[in-house]
Coordinates of C-alpha atoms and ligand atoms in Angstrom, one line a residue:
X1 CA -29.6 -27.2 -33.1
X2 CA -32.6 -25.0 -34.0
X3 CA -31.6 -21.3 -34.1
X4 CA -33.3 -19.2 -31.5
X5 CA -35.7 -16.6 -33.0
X6 CA -35.1 -13.0 -32.1
X7 CA -36.9 -9.7 -32.9
X8 CA -34.6 -9.3 -35.9
X9 CA -35.1 -12.8 -37.3
X10 CA -36.0 -13.2 -40.9
X11 CA -36.8 -16.0 -43.3
X12 CA -35.1 -16.3 -46.6
X13 CA -37.6 -16.3 -49.5
X14 CA -36.8 -18.2 -52.7
X15 CA -36.2 -14.8 -54.5
X16 CA -33.3 -14.0 -52.1
X17 CA -35.3 -11.4 -50.1
X18 CA -35.6 -11.7 -46.3
X19 CA -39.1 -11.6 -44.7
X20 CA -39.4 -10.7 -41.0
X21 CA -40.7 -13.6 -39.0
X22 CA -43.8 -11.7 -37.7
X23 CA -45.8 -8.8 -39.1
X24 CA -48.5 -6.3 -38.3
X25 CA -51.7 -6.8 -40.2
X26 CA -53.9 -3.8 -40.9
X27 CA -57.2 -5.3 -42.0
X28 CA -60.1 -3.2 -40.7
X29 CA -57.8 -0.6 -39.5
X30 CA -58.2 2.8 -41.1
X31 CA -57.2 6.4 -41.0
X32 CA -55.4 7.7 -37.9
X33 CA -55.7 4.4 -36.1
X34 CA -53.9 2.6 -38.9
X35 CA -51.2 5.3 -39.1
X36 CA -50.6 5.1 -35.3
X37 CA -50.6 1.3 -35.3
X38 CA -47.9 1.2 -38.0
X39 CA -45.7 3.8 -36.3
X40 CA -46.2 2.1 -33.0
X41 CA -45.3 -1.3 -34.5
X42 CA -42.2 0.0 -36.2
X43 CA -41.1 1.7 -32.9
X44 CA -41.5 -1.6 -31.1
X45 CA -39.5 -3.5 -33.7
X46 CA -41.9 -5.0 -36.2
X47 CA -40.5 -4.7 -39.7
X48 CA -43.3 -6.3 -41.7
X49 CA -46.6 -4.4 -42.5
X50 CA -49.3 -6.4 -44.2
X51 CA -51.8 -4.3 -46.2
X52 CA -54.0 -4.9 -49.2
X53 CA -55.9 -2.9 -51.8
X54 CA -59.2 -3.9 -50.3
X55 CA -58.2 -2.7 -46.8
X56 CA -58.2 0.9 -48.2
X57 CA -55.1 1.8 -46.2
X58 CA -52.2 1.3 -48.6
X59 CA -51.6 5.0 -48.7
X60 CA -51.6 5.3 -44.9
X61 CA -49.2 2.4 -44.5
X62 CA -46.9 3.7 -47.3
X63 CA -46.8 7.2 -45.8
X64 CA -46.3 6.0 -42.2
X65 CA -43.4 3.8 -43.3
X66 CA -41.7 6.7 -45.2
X67 CA -42.4 9.1 -42.4
X68 CA -41.0 6.7 -39.8
X69 CA -37.8 6.0 -41.8
X70 CA -37.1 9.7 -42.2
X71 CA -37.7 10.4 -38.6
X72 CA -35.6 7.6 -37.2
X73 CA -32.9 7.4 -39.8
X74 CA -33.9 4.0 -41.1
X75 CA -33.8 3.1 -44.7
X76 CA -36.9 2.1 -46.7
X77 CA -35.2 -1.3 -47.2
X78 CA -35.4 -1.8 -43.4
X79 CA -39.1 -2.3 -43.7
X80 CA -41.0 -5.0 -45.6
X81 CA -44.3 -3.9 -47.1
X82 CA -46.9 -6.3 -48.4
X83 CA -50.0 -5.5 -50.5
X84 CA -52.5 -7.6 -52.4
X85 CA -54.4 -7.6 -55.6
X86 CA -58.1 -7.3 -54.7
X87 CA -59.5 -9.5 -57.5
X88 CA -57.9 -11.5 -60.2
X89 CA -58.7 -10.2 -63.7
X90 CA -57.4 -9.8 -67.2
X91 CA -53.8 -8.9 -67.9
X92 CA -54.7 -5.2 -68.4
X93 CA -57.1 -5.1 -65.4
X94 CA -54.4 -6.5 -63.2
X95 CA -51.7 -4.0 -64.5
X96 CA -54.1 -1.2 -63.7
X97 CA -54.7 -2.5 -60.2
X98 CA -51.0 -2.8 -59.6
X99 CA -50.3 0.7 -60.8
X100 CA -53.0 1.9 -58.4
X101 CA -51.5 0.0 -55.5
X102 CA -48.1 1.4 -56.3
X103 CA -49.5 4.9 -56.5
X104 CA -51.3 4.5 -53.2
X105 CA -48.3 3.0 -51.4
X106 CA -46.0 5.7 -52.8
X107 CA -43.1 3.3 -52.7
X108 CA -42.1 -0.1 -54.1
X109 CA -43.9 -3.2 -52.7
X110 CA -41.7 -5.9 -51.2
X111 CA -44.4 -8.6 -51.5
X112 CA -47.4 -8.5 -53.7
X113 CA -50.0 -11.3 -53.3
X114 CA -53.0 -12.4 -55.3
X115 CA -55.5 -11.9 -52.4
X116 CA -57.7 -14.9 -53.3
X117 CA -57.9 -17.5 -56.1
X118 CA -61.5 -16.6 -56.8
X119 CA -62.1 -15.6 -60.4
X120 CA -61.2 -18.7 -62.3
X121 CA -58.1 -20.2 -63.9
X122 CA -57.8 -17.8 -66.8
X123 CA -57.8 -14.8 -64.6
X124 CA -55.5 -16.3 -62.0
X125 CA -52.9 -17.0 -64.6
X126 CA -53.3 -13.7 -66.5
X127 CA -53.0 -11.8 -63.2
X128 CA -49.8 -13.7 -62.4
X129 CA -48.4 -12.8 -65.8
X130 CA -49.1 -9.1 -65.2
X131 CA -47.5 -9.3 -61.8
X132 CA -44.3 -10.8 -63.3
X133 CA -44.0 -7.7 -65.5
X134 CA -43.8 -5.5 -62.4
X135 CA -41.1 -7.7 -60.8
X136 CA -39.0 -7.2 -63.9
X137 CA -39.4 -3.4 -63.4
X138 CA -38.4 -3.7 -59.7
X139 CA -41.7 -2.1 -58.5
X140 CA -42.6 -5.4 -56.9
X141 CA -39.7 -7.3 -55.3
X142 CA -41.5 -10.6 -54.8
X143 CA -44.8 -12.1 -55.7
X144 CA -47.0 -14.6 -53.9
X145 CA -50.5 -15.8 -53.4
X146 CA -53.0 -15.9 -50.6
X147 CA -55.8 -18.4 -49.9
X148 CA -54.5 -20.7 -52.5
X149 CA -55.3 -24.4 -52.1
X150 CA -53.2 -27.1 -53.6
X151 CA -55.1 -27.2 -56.9
X152 CA -54.4 -23.5 -57.4
X153 CA -50.7 -23.9 -56.6
X154 CA -50.4 -26.9 -58.9
X155 CA -52.1 -24.9 -61.7
X156 CA -49.7 -22.0 -61.3
X157 CA -46.6 -24.2 -61.2
X158 CA -47.9 -26.1 -64.3
X159 CA -48.2 -22.8 -66.3
X160 CA -44.4 -22.4 -66.4
X161 CA -44.3 -19.0 -64.7
X162 CA -41.2 -17.0 -65.0
X163 CA -41.3 -16.3 -61.3
X164 CA -42.6 -18.8 -58.7
X165 CA -44.6 -17.6 -55.7
X166 CA -42.5 -17.0 -52.6
X167 CA -45.3 -17.0 -50.1
X168 CA -48.8 -18.4 -49.6
X169 CA -50.8 -16.5 -47.0
X170 CA -53.6 -18.6 -45.5
X171 CA -55.7 -18.6 -42.3
X172 CA -53.8 -20.6 -39.7
X173 CA -54.1 -21.2 -36.0
X174 CA -54.5 -24.3 -33.8
X175 CA -58.2 -24.6 -34.7
X176 CA -57.4 -24.5 -38.5
X177 CA -54.0 -26.2 -39.3
X178 CA -54.5 -26.8 -43.0
X179 CA -51.7 -29.4 -43.0
X180 CA -52.0 -30.6 -46.7
X181 CA -51.5 -27.0 -48.0
X182 CA -48.7 -26.3 -45.5
X183 CA -46.9 -29.5 -46.5
X184 CA -47.3 -28.7 -50.2
X185 CA -45.8 -25.3 -49.7
X186 CA -42.9 -26.6 -47.7
X187 CA -42.1 -29.2 -50.3
X188 CA -42.1 -26.4 -53.0
X189 CA -40.1 -23.8 -51.0
X190 CA -43.0 -21.5 -50.4
X191 CA -43.0 -19.7 -47.1
X192 CA -46.4 -19.9 -45.3
X193 CA -47.8 -16.8 -43.8
X194 CA -50.5 -17.2 -41.1
X195 CA -53.3 -14.8 -41.1
X196 CA -55.9 -14.4 -38.4
X197 CA -53.3 -16.0 -36.0
X198 CA -55.4 -14.9 -33.0
X199 CA -58.6 -16.3 -34.5
X200 CA -59.7 -12.6 -34.8
X201 CA -60.0 -12.8 -31.0
X202 CA -62.9 -15.3 -31.3
X203 CA -61.2 -18.2 -29.5
X204 CA -58.8 -16.4 -27.2
X205 CA -60.9 -17.4 -24.2
X206 CA -61.2 -21.0 -25.2
X207 CA -60.3 -22.9 -21.9
X208 CA -57.9 -25.2 -23.9
X209 CA -55.9 -22.1 -24.8
X210 CA -56.2 -20.2 -21.5
X211 CA -55.1 -23.3 -19.6
X212 CA -51.9 -23.7 -21.7
X213 CA -51.2 -20.0 -21.6
X214 CA -51.3 -20.1 -17.8
X215 CA -48.8 -23.0 -17.7
X216 CA -46.3 -20.8 -19.6
X217 CA -47.2 -17.6 -17.8
X218 CA -48.1 -15.9 -21.1
X219 CA -51.3 -14.4 -22.6
X220 CA -53.5 -16.5 -24.9
X221 CA -52.4 -14.2 -27.8
X222 CA -48.7 -14.8 -27.1
X223 CA -49.4 -18.6 -26.9
X224 CA -51.0 -18.6 -30.3
X225 CA -48.3 -16.4 -31.9
X226 CA -45.6 -18.6 -30.4
X227 CA -47.2 -21.7 -31.8
X228 CA -47.3 -20.0 -35.2
X229 CA -43.6 -19.1 -35.0
X230 CA -42.5 -22.5 -33.8
X231 CA -44.5 -24.1 -36.7
X232 CA -42.3 -22.1 -39.0
X233 CA -45.1 -19.8 -40.2
X234 CA -44.9 -16.0 -40.5
X235 CA -47.8 -14.7 -38.5
X236 CA -49.4 -11.4 -39.5
X237 CA -51.3 -10.1 -36.5
X238 CA -53.6 -7.1 -36.2
X239 CA -54.2 -4.8 -33.3
X240 CA -55.0 -1.1 -33.1
X241 CA -54.0 -0.9 -29.5
X242 CA -50.5 0.1 -28.4
X243 CA -50.3 -2.3 -25.4
X244 CA -51.5 -5.2 -27.6
X245 CA -49.1 -4.4 -30.4
X246 CA -46.3 -4.6 -27.8
X247 CA -47.7 -7.7 -26.2
X248 CA -47.9 -9.5 -29.5
X249 CA -44.3 -8.8 -30.2
X250 CA -43.1 -10.0 -26.8
X251 CA -42.9 -13.6 -28.0
X252 CA -39.2 -14.1 -28.5
X253 CA -38.4 -15.2 -25.0
X254 CA -41.1 -17.8 -24.9
X255 CA -40.3 -21.4 -25.8
X256 CA -43.1 -23.9 -26.0
X257 CA -42.1 -27.6 -25.7
X258 CA -42.6 -29.8 -28.7
X259 CA -45.3 -31.6 -26.7
X260 CA -47.2 -28.3 -26.2
X261 CA -46.9 -27.5 -29.9
X262 CA -48.2 -31.0 -30.8
X263 CA -51.0 -30.6 -28.3
X264 CA -52.0 -27.3 -29.9
X265 CA -51.9 -29.0 -33.3
X266 CA -54.5 -31.5 -32.0
X267 CA -57.0 -28.7 -31.4
X268 CA -57.6 -28.6 -35.2
X269 CA -61.3 -28.5 -36.0
X270 CA -61.0 -27.1 -39.5
X271 CA -62.7 -24.1 -38.0
X272 CA -62.6 -20.9 -40.1
X273 CA -63.1 -17.5 -38.4
X274 CA -65.7 -16.9 -41.2
X275 CA -67.6 -20.2 -41.5
X276 CA -69.1 -19.1 -44.8
X277 CA -65.7 -18.6 -46.5
X278 CA -63.1 -21.2 -47.5
X279 CA -61.3 -19.6 -50.4
X280 CA -58.8 -22.4 -50.8
X281 CA -61.7 -24.4 -52.3
X282 CA -62.6 -21.8 -55.0
X283 CA -63.1 -23.0 -58.6
Ligands
LIG301 N1 -55.1 -12.8 -47.0 C1 -56.3 -12.7 -46.5 O1 -57.3 -13.1 -47.1 C2 -56.4 -12.2 -45.1 C3 -57.6 -12.4 -44.3 C4 -57.7 -11.9 -43.0 C5 -56.6 -11.3 -42.5 N2 -55.4 -11.1 -43.2 C6 -54.2 -10.4 -42.6 O2 -53.9 -11.0 -41.3 C7 -54.0 -9.9 -40.4 C8 -54.4 -10.5 -39.0 O3 -55.7 -11.2 -39.1 P1 -57.0 -10.6 -38.5 O4 -57.0 -9.2 -38.5 O5 -58.1 -11.2 -39.3 O6 -57.1 -11.3 -37.1 P2 -56.1 -11.5 -35.8 O7 -54.8 -10.9 -36.0 O8 -56.2 -13.0 -35.6 O9 -57.0 -10.9 -34.7 C9 -57.2 -9.5 -34.6 C10 -58.2 -9.3 -33.5 O10 -57.7 -9.6 -32.2 C11 -57.6 -8.5 -31.4 N3 -56.3 -8.6 -30.6 C12 -55.1 -8.3 -31.1 N4 -54.1 -8.5 -30.2 C13 -54.8 -8.9 -29.1 C14 -54.3 -9.3 -27.8 N5 -53.0 -9.3 -27.5 N6 -55.2 -9.7 -26.9 C15 -56.6 -9.7 -27.2 N7 -57.1 -9.4 -28.4 C16 -56.2 -9.0 -29.4 C17 -57.7 -7.3 -32.2 O11 -58.4 -6.2 -31.6 P3 -57.8 -4.7 -31.5 O12 -57.4 -4.3 -32.8 O13 -58.9 -4.0 -30.9 O14 -56.6 -4.8 -30.5 C18 -58.6 -7.8 -33.4 O15 -60.0 -7.8 -33.0 C19 -55.0 -8.9 -41.0 O16 -54.9 -7.7 -40.4 C20 -54.5 -8.9 -42.4 O17 -53.3 -8.2 -42.6 C21 -55.3 -11.6 -44.5

């Protein structure tokens, strides 16, 4: 029997760490709004916060997490913080970028991702080597990749890394199911995180989605997040509104039928929220 997901559910990563099954993303969320969103999310029960150097809010996230833990008596280890390397580069450039992220976060990083494979093979592999050094030191607990296509993953595995990636974070929703990459990750024990799980709001009013949401008596956002969870992905969803942060976490009492999940799978159009950007194809 498949175990029922709850608000406390986590997925075991290959490094032994537990990642919460859903997270709050903070892309394009800055200053007070970002701080309030993180605090609100933690109060509601989210335990995964997904930041990145390029979002310019690592410091806000780090501070909000520490502040919330102090105020509520939680331990830092109760929260899972992700950040990302802005661009791949040389070994030394990457080390400097990681030091900067650690400085801004003000705390260790649970999961550090290479944000995108852009930059070429040499830089991808050098960056990975630098990240490994910070895992040895304990400043980074686990490392992963984002926007990696199969060729980038194969390249990394072929380089005999000391640590293998625990996560690949890619854009995923019913209009972009990226099955070959997802299957590759599953076969190699890499957890798949789904970014832009709500299509950045662009397809929430699609009649195919609203019709199914109505059948289940849920909102379109909840339908998409539930699809993501039942596919076994870890969705990271962004909102800067209290009510939506709550709504997006109220997905544990919903159960889509297998038929509904398959129907949603069939909506795949290889449609990217940014039609000009498919990083999984980078050289
Ligand atoms: N690795 C990467 O390259 C990458 C790329 C993109 C995103 N990400 C990560 O994934 C996270 C989520 O992706 P995303 O921000 O692109 O898009 P998303 O989560 O799919 O959608 C966010 C948009 O949907 C709106 N929204 C949120 N909840 C809603 C609800 N219940 N009903 C209606 N609208 C709702 C938000 O507006 P309000 O804020 O106004 O509520 C926002 O405009 C990011 O924040 C980031 O952490 C990673």
